Amino acid sequence: MFVIRDENTQFRVASFLSAACIFVGFAACDDEPVFEPTVTAAFQSFIGAVKAGDGGRLWELSPPEFHSLVKTFRAEMLEISRLVREEYPESDRDIALQNLASELYEGTGTPREMFIRMLSKDSMTTDDATDRGLQPVAVKVYGDEAVVETKGGETFRFELLGDEWRCTTLVSQLESWPALTRLRKNAAIARRNIESWRRDKQETTDKNKPAGAFNIVLKAVRRGARVTVYEQLDKSSRRALKQAFDACSKLQKDLERRFPGKSSRIAYLTKRNARWVEQVANEKTLFALLWDRKKFASELPPADGDVTVLRSEYISDDSAVVIASSAAGERRFQFRRVLGGEWRFANLHATIEREALRFLEAESRALPSR
């Protein structure tokens, strides 16, 4: 369902302390470069904050563009994590939140707080060689922009905001952060899942969709419309009903031969807790009698309370399961596709076989010959 994120989704701002640094280019300018000590001081403050793992100070030394990027990213991820918690099925929720790295932003009060939590500190160590490579050898200022070049050949860009120079390194690093791409891709997948499930939740009665067929059954159950549910049964369930009715017809004939008097038949059936057998006239009445005797209660959608379709899962081209949630929890309802593309309710097949066909066959075998 998801693109699994890397085990490490922390933001490594110290990568430029190694040979694999990010180089920031600078556009050529016709003006003569001017040396500016305040840029050097800003550079030293930035490098010092990196070495110390001081996320708060790095935030202060970064430009508003970086703050805006983090703010937007945090808002995006908080929104999708909220939707996942509200609308994802419980069985999928934890892995979805893990793939969205919810630990990076849930519970944070500000973008700054999230950035500090994102920051990886395990690579913020330097040695003498790295320190020497980070020594500035040239500081070039072009109006409100500046470039610091280091002995190691690295380049850092700064922008003047008010009377303070801010380093733009974190902007380029965040934009190229691999985990950012992965998390946004996972967020997009989560949104598509939620949108799909929301469509399933709508009160559609399109029989060509499992959710639509489910809603037809749900509404019929709530109206007590047994015939409508009967008409929505899949072929296998209807076949089982036909076999059960045939078994019932045979049993009725055998009962009449064994107990010619109606009163004796009723007495026998009452003793066997099978008085309803006498009332069966066709497959529909057999289905209605099973319904009235609550044999389908555990297999039908609830007759009251809120019911929400969470999703439809396709098992094969002609088999699907609709997962719905109610006060009793999540339940699965089976459907089968018939010729023409419509879906039919298959949840009652096992109950029909057990409570009707097998029961009636057993009653025939138990009927005394004399």
CSV table of C-alpha atoms in Angstrom, one decimal:
chain,number,residue,atom,x,y,z
A,1,MET,CA,0.0,0.0,0.0
A,2,PHE,CA,2.9,2.3,0.8
A,3,VAL,CA,6.4,3.1,-0.3
A,4,ILE,CA,8.3,2.1,2.8
A,5,ARG,CA,10.4,5.0,4.1
A,6,ASP,CA,14.1,4.7,5.0
A,7,GLU,CA,14.8,3.7,8.6
A,8,ASN,CA,16.5,7.1,9.1
A,9,THR,CA,14.3,10.0,8.2
A,10,GLN,CA,16.2,12.5,10.3
A,11,PHE,CA,17.4,15.6,8.6
A,12,ARG,CA,21.2,15.7,8.3
A,13,VAL,CA,22.3,19.3,8.1
A,14,ALA,CA,25.9,18.4,8.9
A,15,SER,CA,26.6,16.7,5.6
A,16,PHE,CA,28.6,19.6,4.4
A,17,LEU,CA,31.2,18.9,7.1
A,18,SER,CA,32.3,15.9,5.1
A,19,ALA,CA,33.7,15.5,1.6
A,20,ALA,CA,30.1,14.8,0.4
A,21,CYS,CA,29.0,18.4,0.9
A,22,ILE,CA,26.4,20.4,-0.9
A,23,PHE,CA,27.9,23.1,-3.2
A,24,VAL,CA,25.9,26.3,-3.6
A,25,GLY,CA,26.6,28.1,-6.8
A,26,PHE,CA,26.5,31.9,-7.1
A,27,ALA,CA,25.6,34.0,-10.1
A,28,ALA,CA,28.4,36.1,-11.6
A,29,CYS,CA,28.3,39.8,-10.9
A,30,ASP,CA,30.1,42.7,-12.6
A,31,ASP,CA,30.6,44.5,-9.2
A,32,GLU,CA,33.9,44.2,-7.4
A,33,PRO,CA,33.7,41.9,-4.4
A,34,VAL,CA,33.9,43.6,-1.0
A,35,PHE,CA,35.3,41.9,2.1
A,36,GLU,CA,32.7,42.0,4.9
A,37,PRO,CA,33.7,40.9,8.5
A,38,THR,CA,30.1,40.5,9.6
A,39,VAL,CA,29.6,37.8,7.0
A,40,THR,CA,32.5,35.9,8.4
A,41,ALA,CA,31.0,36.2,11.9
A,42,ALA,CA,27.7,34.9,10.6
A,43,PHE,CA,29.5,32.0,8.9
A,44,GLN,CA,31.3,31.1,12.1
A,45,SER,CA,28.1,31.3,14.1
A,46,PHE,CA,26.4,28.9,11.6
A,47,ILE,CA,29.2,26.4,11.7
A,48,GLY,CA,29.4,26.6,15.5
A,49,ALA,CA,25.7,25.8,15.7
A,50,VAL,CA,26.1,22.8,13.4
A,51,LYS,CA,29.0,21.4,15.4
A,52,ALA,CA,27.0,21.9,18.7
A,53,GLY,CA,23.9,20.4,17.3
A,54,ASP,CA,22.0,23.5,18.3
A,55,GLY,CA,18.8,23.3,16.3
A,56,GLY,CA,17.3,26.4,17.9
A,57,ARG,CA,20.3,28.5,16.9
A,58,LEU,CA,20.4,27.0,13.4
A,59,TRP,CA,16.7,28.0,13.0
A,60,GLU,CA,17.6,31.6,14.0
A,61,LEU,CA,20.5,31.7,11.6
A,62,SER,CA,18.4,30.5,8.6
A,63,PRO,CA,16.3,32.7,6.3
A,64,PRO,CA,12.5,33.0,6.3
A,65,GLU,CA,12.4,30.9,3.1
A,66,PHE,CA,13.6,27.9,5.2
A,67,HIS,CA,11.1,28.7,7.9
A,68,SER,CA,8.4,28.8,5.3
A,69,LEU,CA,9.4,25.4,3.8
A,70,VAL,CA,9.4,23.7,7.2
A,71,LYS,CA,6.1,25.4,8.1
A,72,THR,CA,4.5,24.1,4.9
A,73,PHE,CA,5.9,20.6,5.3
A,74,ARG,CA,4.7,20.4,8.9
A,75,ALA,CA,1.2,21.6,8.0
A,76,GLU,CA,1.0,19.0,5.2
A,77,MET,CA,2.1,16.1,7.3
A,78,LEU,CA,0.0,17.1,10.3
A,79,GLU,CA,-3.1,17.2,8.1
A,80,ILE,CA,-2.5,13.8,6.5
A,81,SER,CA,-1.6,12.2,9.8
A,82,ARG,CA,-4.9,13.6,11.3
A,83,LEU,CA,-6.9,12.1,8.4
A,84,VAL,CA,-5.1,8.8,8.8
A,85,ARG,CA,-6.0,8.6,12.5
A,86,GLU,CA,-9.6,9.6,11.7
A,87,GLU,CA,-10.3,7.6,8.6
A,88,TYR,CA,-7.9,4.7,8.2
A,89,PRO,CA,-9.0,1.2,9.4
A,90,GLU,CA,-7.4,0.3,12.7
A,91,SER,CA,-5.5,-2.6,11.2
A,92,ASP,CA,-3.6,-0.3,8.8
A,93,ARG,CA,-3.3,2.8,10.9
A,94,ASP,CA,0.0,2.2,12.7
A,95,ILE,CA,2.0,1.2,9.6
A,96,ALA,CA,0.5,4.2,7.8
A,97,LEU,CA,1.7,6.6,10.5
A,98,GLN,CA,5.1,4.9,10.6
A,99,ASN,CA,5.4,5.4,6.8
A,100,LEU,CA,4.4,9.1,7.3
A,101,ALA,CA,7.1,9.5,10.1
A,102,SER,CA,4.5,10.9,12.4
A,103,GLU,CA,7.0,11.0,15.3
A,104,LEU,CA,8.7,13.9,13.6
A,105,TYR,CA,5.8,16.4,13.8
A,106,GLU,CA,2.9,15.1,15.9
A,107,GLY,CA,3.0,16.7,19.3
A,108,THR,CA,5.1,19.7,18.1
A,109,GLY,CA,3.8,23.2,18.7
A,110,THR,CA,5.7,25.1,16.1
A,111,PRO,CA,7.8,24.5,12.9
A,112,ARG,CA,10.9,25.4,14.9
A,113,GLU,CA,10.1,22.6,17.4
A,114,MET,CA,9.6,20.2,14.5
A,115,PHE,CA,12.9,21.2,12.9
A,116,ILE,CA,14.8,20.5,16.2
A,117,ARG,CA,13.2,17.1,16.4
A,118,MET,CA,14.0,16.4,12.8
A,119,LEU,CA,17.7,17.3,13.3
A,120,SER,CA,20.1,14.4,13.3
A,121,LYS,CA,23.0,15.0,15.7
A,122,ASP,CA,24.9,11.7,15.2
A,123,SER,CA,27.0,13.1,12.4
A,124,MET,CA,27.8,16.5,13.9
A,125,THR,CA,31.4,15.7,14.8
A,126,THR,CA,34.5,17.1,13.2
A,127,ASP,CA,38.2,16.5,13.3
A,128,ASP,CA,41.2,18.8,12.8
A,129,ALA,CA,41.2,18.2,9.0
A,130,THR,CA,37.6,19.1,8.7
A,131,ASP,CA,38.0,22.2,10.9
A,132,ARG,CA,40.9,23.4,8.7
A,133,GLY,CA,38.8,22.8,5.6
A,134,LEU,CA,36.1,25.0,6.9
A,135,GLN,CA,38.3,28.0,7.5
A,136,PRO,CA,37.1,30.8,5.3
A,137,VAL,CA,39.6,32.0,2.6
A,138,ALA,CA,37.4,34.5,0.8
A,139,VAL,CA,34.3,36.4,1.6
A,140,LYS,CA,32.5,38.1,-1.3
A,141,VAL,CA,29.6,40.5,-0.9
A,142,TYR,CA,27.3,41.6,-3.7
A,143,GLY,CA,24.8,44.0,-2.2
A,144,ASP,CA,22.5,42.0,0.1
A,145,GLU,CA,24.0,38.6,-1.0
A,146,ALA,CA,27.4,37.1,0.0
A,147,VAL,CA,29.5,34.0,-0.6
A,148,VAL,CA,31.9,32.4,1.8
A,149,GLU,CA,34.6,30.2,0.3
A,150,THR,CA,36.4,27.8,2.5
A,151,LYS,CA,39.9,26.3,2.4
A,152,GLY,CA,38.3,22.9,1.6
A,153,GLY,CA,36.7,24.4,-1.6
A,154,GLU,CA,33.2,24.6,-0.2
A,155,THR,CA,30.9,27.5,-0.8
A,156,PHE,CA,28.2,28.9,1.5
A,157,ARG,CA,25.7,31.5,0.4
A,158,PHE,CA,24.3,34.2,2.7
A,159,GLU,CA,21.5,36.7,2.4
A,160,LEU,CA,21.2,40.0,4.3
A,161,LEU,CA,18.0,40.3,6.2
A,162,GLY,CA,17.7,43.6,8.0
A,163,ASP,CA,21.1,43.9,9.6
A,164,GLU,CA,21.8,40.1,10.0
A,165,TRP,CA,23.3,37.7,7.5
A,166,ARG,CA,21.4,34.4,7.2
A,167,CYS,CA,22.9,31.2,5.7
A,168,THR,CA,20.7,29.6,2.9
A,169,THR,CA,22.4,26.1,3.2
A,170,LEU,CA,19.5,24.6,5.0
A,171,VAL,CA,17.1,25.6,2.2
A,172,SER,CA,19.0,23.7,-0.4
A,173,GLN,CA,19.5,20.7,1.9
A,174,LEU,CA,15.8,20.5,2.8
A,175,GLU,CA,14.8,20.7,-0.8
A,176,SER,CA,17.1,17.9,-1.7
A,177,TRP,CA,16.4,15.7,1.4
A,178,PRO,CA,15.5,12.3,0.1
A,179,ALA,CA,13.2,11.5,3.0
A,180,LEU,CA,11.1,14.6,2.1
A,181,THR,CA,10.3,13.2,-1.3
A,182,ARG,CA,9.4,9.8,0.1
A,183,LEU,CA,7.2,11.2,2.9
A,184,ARG,CA,5.3,13.4,0.4
A,185,LYS,CA,4.9,10.4,-1.9
A,186,ASN,CA,3.5,8.3,1.0
A,187,ALA,CA,1.2,11.2,2.0
A,188,ALA,CA,-0.1,11.3,-1.6
A,189,ILE,CA,-0.8,7.6,-1.5
A,190,ALA,CA,-2.6,8.0,1.8
A,191,ARG,CA,-4.7,10.8,0.4
A,192,ARG,CA,-5.7,8.6,-2.6
A,193,ASN,CA,-6.7,5.8,-0.3
A,194,ILE,CA,-8.8,8.1,1.9
A,195,GLU,CA,-10.5,9.7,-1.2
A,196,SER,CA,-11.3,6.2,-2.5
A,197,TRP,CA,-12.7,5.1,0.8
A,198,ARG,CA,-14.7,8.3,1.1
A,199,ARG,CA,-16.3,7.5,-2.3
A,200,ASP,CA,-17.2,4.1,-1.0
A,201,LYS,CA,-18.8,5.7,2.1
A,202,GLN,CA,-21.2,7.7,0.0
A,203,GLU,CA,-24.7,6.5,-0.1
A,204,THR,CA,-24.3,5.0,-3.5
A,205,THR,CA,-26.6,2.2,-4.7
A,206,ASP,CA,-24.7,1.4,-7.8
A,207,LYS,CA,-25.0,-2.4,-8.0
A,208,ASN,CA,-21.8,-2.4,-10.2
A,209,LYS,CA,-19.8,-1.5,-7.1
A,210,PRO,CA,-19.5,-3.7,-4.0
A,211,ALA,CA,-20.1,-0.7,-1.7
A,212,GLY,CA,-23.3,0.2,-3.7
A,213,ALA,CA,-24.6,-3.4,-3.3
A,214,PHE,CA,-23.8,-3.2,0.4
A,215,ASN,CA,-25.8,0.0,0.8
A,216,ILE,CA,-28.8,-1.6,-0.9
A,217,VAL,CA,-28.6,-4.5,1.6
A,218,LEU,CA,-28.1,-2.1,4.5
A,219,LYS,CA,-31.1,0.0,3.7
A,220,ALA,CA,-33.2,-3.1,3.2
A,221,VAL,CA,-32.2,-4.5,6.5
A,222,ARG,CA,-33.1,-1.2,8.2
A,223,ARG,CA,-36.6,-1.3,6.6
A,224,GLY,CA,-37.1,-4.9,7.4
A,225,ALA,CA,-37.4,-5.5,3.6
A,226,ARG,CA,-36.6,-9.3,3.5
A,227,VAL,CA,-37.6,-9.7,-0.1
A,228,THR,CA,-35.1,-7.0,-1.2
A,229,VAL,CA,-32.3,-8.8,0.6
A,230,TYR,CA,-33.5,-12.1,-0.9
A,231,GLU,CA,-33.3,-10.6,-4.4
A,232,GLN,CA,-29.7,-9.4,-3.7
A,233,LEU,CA,-28.4,-12.9,-2.8
A,234,ASP,CA,-25.6,-14.3,-4.9
A,235,LYS,CA,-26.1,-17.4,-7.1
A,236,SER,CA,-24.5,-19.7,-4.5
A,237,SER,CA,-26.9,-18.6,-1.8
A,238,ARG,CA,-29.9,-18.9,-4.0
A,239,ARG,CA,-28.8,-22.4,-5.0
A,240,ALA,CA,-28.5,-23.4,-1.4
A,241,LEU,CA,-32.0,-22.0,-0.7
A,242,LYS,CA,-33.4,-24.0,-3.7
A,243,GLN,CA,-31.8,-27.2,-2.3
A,244,ALA,CA,-33.1,-26.4,1.1
A,245,PHE,CA,-36.6,-25.8,-0.2
A,246,ASP,CA,-36.5,-29.1,-2.1
A,247,ALA,CA,-35.4,-30.9,1.1
A,248,CYS,CA,-38.3,-29.2,2.9
A,249,SER,CA,-40.8,-30.2,0.3
A,250,LYS,CA,-39.6,-33.8,0.7
A,251,LEU,CA,-39.8,-33.6,4.4
A,252,GLN,CA,-43.3,-32.2,4.3
A,253,LYS,CA,-44.5,-35.1,2.1
A,254,ASP,CA,-42.8,-37.6,4.4
A,255,LEU,CA,-44.4,-36.0,7.4
A,256,GLU,CA,-47.9,-36.2,5.9
A,257,ARG,CA,-47.4,-39.9,5.2
A,258,ARG,CA,-46.1,-40.6,8.7
A,259,PHE,CA,-48.6,-38.2,10.5
A,260,PRO,CA,-51.7,-37.9,8.3
A,261,GLY,CA,-53.5,-35.8,11.0
A,262,LYS,CA,-52.4,-32.2,11.1
A,263,SER,CA,-52.6,-32.1,14.9
A,264,SER,CA,-50.2,-35.0,15.2
A,265,ARG,CA,-47.8,-33.4,12.7
A,266,ILE,CA,-47.8,-30.2,14.6
A,267,ALA,CA,-47.2,-32.0,17.9
A,268,TYR,CA,-44.2,-33.8,16.4
A,269,LEU,CA,-42.7,-30.7,14.8
A,270,THR,CA,-43.2,-28.7,18.0
A,271,LYS,CA,-41.4,-31.4,19.9
A,272,ARG,CA,-38.6,-31.2,17.4
A,273,ASN,CA,-38.5,-27.4,17.5
A,274,ALA,CA,-39.3,-27.4,13.8
A,275,ARG,CA,-42.9,-26.1,13.7
A,276,TRP,CA,-41.9,-23.6,11.0
A,277,VAL,CA,-41.4,-26.4,8.5
A,278,GLU,CA,-45.1,-26.6,7.9
A,279,GLN,CA,-45.2,-22.9,6.9
A,280,VAL,CA,-42.7,-23.2,4.0
A,281,ALA,CA,-44.4,-22.7,0.7
A,282,ASN,CA,-41.5,-21.6,-1.5
A,283,GLU,CA,-37.9,-20.4,-1.4
A,284,LYS,CA,-38.9,-16.8,-0.4
A,285,THR,CA,-41.0,-18.0,2.5
A,286,LEU,CA,-38.1,-20.2,3.6
A,287,PHE,CA,-35.8,-17.2,3.6
A,288,ALA,CA,-38.3,-15.1,5.4
A,289,LEU,CA,-38.8,-17.8,8.1
A,290,LEU,CA,-35.0,-18.0,8.6
A,291,TRP,CA,-34.9,-14.2,8.9
A,292,ASP,CA,-37.8,-14.0,11.4
A,293,ARG,CA,-36.1,-16.7,13.5
A,294,LYS,CA,-32.9,-14.4,13.7
A,295,LYS,CA,-30.8,-17.0,11.9
A,296,PHE,CA,-29.2,-14.2,9.8
A,297,ALA,CA,-28.7,-11.7,12.6
A,298,SER,CA,-24.9,-12.1,12.9
A,299,GLU,CA,-24.4,-12.0,9.1
A,300,LEU,CA,-26.5,-9.0,8.2
A,301,PRO,CA,-25.4,-5.3,8.6
A,302,PRO,CA,-26.7,-3.8,11.8
A,303,ALA,CA,-30.3,-2.7,11.7
A,304,ASP,CA,-29.6,0.5,13.6
A,305,GLY,CA,-26.8,2.9,14.6
A,306,ASP,CA,-24.2,4.5,12.4
A,307,VAL,CA,-22.5,2.2,9.8
A,308,THR,CA,-19.6,3.5,7.7
A,309,VAL,CA,-18.1,1.7,4.7
A,310,LEU,CA,-14.4,1.8,5.2
A,311,ARG,CA,-13.2,0.2,2.0
A,312,SER,CA,-13.8,-2.5,-0.6
A,313,GLU,CA,-11.2,-5.2,-1.1
A,314,TYR,CA,-11.2,-7.2,-4.4
A,315,ILE,CA,-10.2,-10.8,-3.8
A,316,SER,CA,-10.7,-11.8,-7.5
A,317,ASP,CA,-12.5,-10.5,-10.6
A,318,ASP,CA,-15.8,-11.8,-9.2
A,319,SER,CA,-15.2,-11.8,-5.5
A,320,ALA,CA,-15.0,-8.8,-3.1
A,321,VAL,CA,-15.3,-8.0,0.6
A,322,VAL,CA,-16.8,-4.7,1.9
A,323,ILE,CA,-15.4,-3.7,5.3
A,324,ALA,CA,-17.8,-1.6,7.3
A,325,SER,CA,-17.5,-0.1,10.8
A,326,SER,CA,-20.2,0.3,13.4
A,327,ALA,CA,-20.5,0.6,17.2
A,328,ALA,CA,-19.8,-3.1,17.3
A,329,GLY,CA,-16.5,-2.7,15.5
A,330,GLU,CA,-15.3,-3.6,12.0
A,331,ARG,CA,-17.0,-6.4,10.0
A,332,ARG,CA,-16.5,-8.0,6.6
A,333,PHE,CA,-19.3,-8.7,4.2
A,334,GLN,CA,-18.8,-10.9,1.2
A,335,PHE,CA,-20.1,-10.2,-2.3
A,336,ARG,CA,-19.9,-12.0,-5.7
A,337,ARG,CA,-20.2,-10.5,-9.1
A,338,VAL,CA,-22.8,-11.9,-11.5
A,339,LEU,CA,-23.0,-11.9,-15.3
A,340,GLY,CA,-23.5,-8.3,-16.3
A,341,GLY,CA,-21.3,-6.8,-13.7
A,342,GLU,CA,-23.6,-6.4,-10.7
A,343,TRP,CA,-22.6,-7.5,-7.2
A,344,ARG,CA,-24.7,-9.8,-5.0
A,345,PHE,CA,-24.7,-10.4,-1.3
A,346,ALA,CA,-22.8,-13.7,-0.4
A,347,ASN,CA,-22.6,-13.4,3.4
A,348,LEU,CA,-25.6,-15.7,4.1
A,349,HIS,CA,-24.6,-18.7,2.1
A,350,ALA,CA,-23.0,-20.7,5.0
A,351,THR,CA,-26.0,-19.9,7.3
A,352,ILE,CA,-28.5,-21.0,4.7
A,353,GLU,CA,-26.7,-24.3,4.3
A,354,ARG,CA,-26.3,-24.9,8.0
A,355,GLU,CA,-29.7,-23.6,9.3
A,356,ALA,CA,-31.9,-24.7,6.4
A,357,LEU,CA,-30.4,-27.4,4.1
A,358,ARG,CA,-28.4,-29.4,6.7
A,359,PHE,CA,-31.1,-29.0,9.3
A,360,LEU,CA,-33.9,-30.3,7.0
A,361,GLU,CA,-31.8,-33.2,5.8
A,362,ALA,CA,-31.2,-34.2,9.4
A,363,GLU,CA,-34.9,-33.9,10.2
A,364,SER,CA,-35.7,-36.2,7.2
A,365,ARG,CA,-33.2,-38.8,8.5
A,366,ALA,CA,-34.6,-38.5,12.0
A,367,LEU,CA,-38.3,-39.0,10.9
A,368,PRO,CA,-39.5,-42.3,12.5
A,369,SER,CA,-40.8,-44.8,10.0
A,370,ARG,CA,-43.6,-45.9,12.4
